[in-house]
Coordinates of C-alpha atoms in Angstrom, one line a residue:
M1 CA -0.1 -9.8 17.8
A2 CA 2.7 -11.4 15.6
K3 CA 3.5 -10.4 12.0
A4 CA 2.9 -12.4 8.8
G5 CA 5.3 -12.0 6.0
D6 CA 7.6 -14.5 7.0
D7 CA 5.8 -15.4 9.6
I8 CA 2.9 -16.6 7.8
G9 CA 4.5 -20.8 8.0
R10 CA 5.0 -20.0 11.8
N11 CA 1.5 -18.7 12.0
A12 CA -0.2 -21.1 10.1
A13 CA 2.0 -23.8 12.0
A14 CA 0.5 -22.4 15.4
L15 CA -3.1 -21.9 15.0
R16 CA -2.7 -26.2 13.1
A17 CA -1.4 -27.0 16.4
V18 CA -4.2 -25.2 18.3
A19 CA -6.8 -27.1 15.9
A20 CA -4.9 -30.4 16.6
S21 CA -5.5 -29.9 20.3
F22 CA -8.8 -30.6 20.6
P23 CA -9.9 -34.3 21.2
G24 CA -10.1 -36.5 18.1
A25 CA -8.8 -33.5 15.7
Y26 CA -7.0 -34.2 12.5
E27 CA -6.1 -32.9 9.3
E28 CA -7.0 -34.1 5.8
Y29 CA -5.7 -32.0 2.6
P30 CA -8.5 -31.2 0.0
W31 CA -7.8 -28.8 -2.5
G32 CA -4.1 -28.1 -1.8
E33 CA -5.6 -27.2 2.0
V34 CA -5.4 -27.7 5.3
A35 CA -8.7 -29.1 6.9
A36 CA -8.6 -29.9 10.4
K37 CA -11.2 -32.1 10.9
V38 CA -13.2 -34.2 14.3
K39 CA -15.3 -37.4 13.6
G40 CA -15.2 -36.5 10.0
K41 CA -16.6 -32.7 9.8
A42 CA -14.6 -29.9 9.1
F43 CA -14.4 -27.1 11.4
M44 CA -11.1 -25.3 9.7
F45 CA -10.1 -24.9 6.3
M46 CA -6.6 -23.0 6.0
H47 CA -4.4 -22.1 2.9
A48 CA -1.0 -20.8 3.8
G49 CA 0.7 -18.9 0.5
A50 CA 1.5 -15.3 -0.2
E51 CA -1.5 -15.1 1.9
L52 CA -2.6 -16.8 5.1
S53 CA -6.5 -17.2 5.0
M54 CA -8.7 -19.5 7.6
S55 CA -12.1 -20.6 7.6
C56 CA -14.3 -21.5 10.4
K57 CA -17.7 -22.1 11.5
L58 CA -18.8 -19.5 14.7
P59 CA -22.1 -20.0 14.8
Q60 CA -22.1 -17.1 17.8
S61 CA -19.5 -14.6 16.9
H62 CA -20.4 -14.7 12.7
E63 CA -21.9 -11.2 13.0
M64 CA -19.1 -9.5 15.6
A65 CA -16.4 -11.5 13.4
L66 CA -17.7 -9.7 10.1
M67 CA -17.4 -6.1 11.6
L68 CA -13.7 -6.9 11.0
P69 CA -11.7 -5.9 8.0
F70 CA -9.9 -9.5 7.0
V71 CA -12.8 -11.2 7.7
S72 CA -15.9 -12.0 5.1
P73 CA -18.3 -14.7 4.6
T74 CA -17.1 -17.7 3.3
G75 CA -17.8 -18.5 -0.5
Y76 CA -19.4 -21.8 -1.9
G77 CA -22.5 -20.9 0.6
L78 CA -21.1 -21.5 3.8
G79 CA -21.0 -18.5 4.7
K80 CA -25.2 -19.1 5.0
S81 CA -24.1 -21.1 7.6
G82 CA -22.1 -18.9 10.1
W83 CA -18.8 -19.3 7.9
V84 CA -16.3 -16.8 7.9
T85 CA -12.5 -16.5 6.4
A86 CA -9.9 -14.1 7.7
K87 CA -7.4 -14.0 5.1
F88 CA -3.9 -11.9 6.1
A89 CA -1.7 -10.6 3.8
A90 CA 2.6 -10.6 4.3
G91 CA 3.2 -7.8 6.6
E92 CA -0.2 -7.8 8.3
E93 CA -0.5 -8.5 11.9
L94 CA -2.7 -11.4 13.2
P95 CA -4.7 -11.5 16.1
L96 CA -3.3 -14.9 17.6
A97 CA -5.8 -15.2 20.8
L98 CA -8.8 -14.2 19.1
L99 CA -8.5 -16.7 16.1
R100 CA -7.4 -19.4 18.8
A101 CA -10.7 -18.4 20.1
W102 CA -12.7 -19.1 17.0
L103 CA -11.4 -22.5 16.4
E104 CA -12.3 -23.4 19.2
E105 CA -16.0 -22.1 19.1
S106 CA -15.7 -23.6 15.3
Y107 CA -14.6 -27.0 17.2
R108 CA -17.4 -26.7 19.9
A109 CA -20.3 -26.3 16.9
I110 CA -19.3 -29.3 14.7
A111 CA -17.7 -31.8 17.5
P112 CA -20.4 -34.4 19.0
K113 CA -21.0 -32.8 22.7
R114 CA -19.6 -35.7 24.0
V115 CA -16.4 -34.9 21.8
S116 CA -16.7 -31.8 22.7
A117 CA -17.3 -32.1 26.5
E118 CA -14.1 -33.3 26.8
L119 CA -12.2 -29.5 26.4
G120 CA -14.2 -28.1 29.9
A121 CA -16.5 -26.2 31.6
V122 CA -15.1 -22.8 29.0
G123 CA -18.1 -21.9 27.0
V124 CA -19.0 -20.8 23.7
K125 CA -19.8 -17.2 25.2
A126 CA -16.6 -16.8 26.8
V127 CA -15.1 -17.0 23.1
A128 CA -17.6 -14.5 22.2
E129 CA -16.2 -12.4 24.5
V130 CA -12.9 -12.9 23.6
G131 CA -14.0 -11.9 20.3
A132 CA -15.4 -8.4 21.2
K133 CA -13.2 -7.1 22.7
K134 CA -10.9 -7.4 19.5
V135 CA -13.4 -5.8 17.8
V136 CA -13.9 -2.9 20.1
K137 CA -10.1 -2.8 19.8
V138 CA -9.7 -3.0 15.9
G139 CA -12.4 -0.6 15.4
A140 CA -10.9 1.6 17.8
K141 CA -7.2 1.5 15.9
K142 CA -9.5 1.6 12.1
V143 CA -10.7 4.7 13.1
G144 CA -7.6 6.8 14.5
R145 CA -5.8 5.5 11.4
R146 CA -8.9 7.5 9.1
G147 CA -9.1 10.1 12.0

């Protein structure tokens, strides 16, 4: 896991690079945020300031994601459609592998099938499994801190 704080910009850049690596993906900058899009539809919103905030659509793993302490339903009614927002303050650890998996799940949910097919055979189920392993780890850490 990477440290936030001074690394917020670097972590944001790494996640933006992952989003930009998907076929047909590009960025726009509404409301002072980064929006990663494919075919005119957003699959990620990100803001990097005093904290790093990333929102994405997780149709397969949103319920599992919401069990994590740093995740909440995305505002403006998007949470009802499976969008979640992960927020990290300076000094917090980022689960970069999990966030990358979420970006892929979100991209696959938003991109047209023929475009997302260019990614290969890795399915959303595999992405959700990576997330499920992370929930168990974070849950174990959280209990350990309290006990």
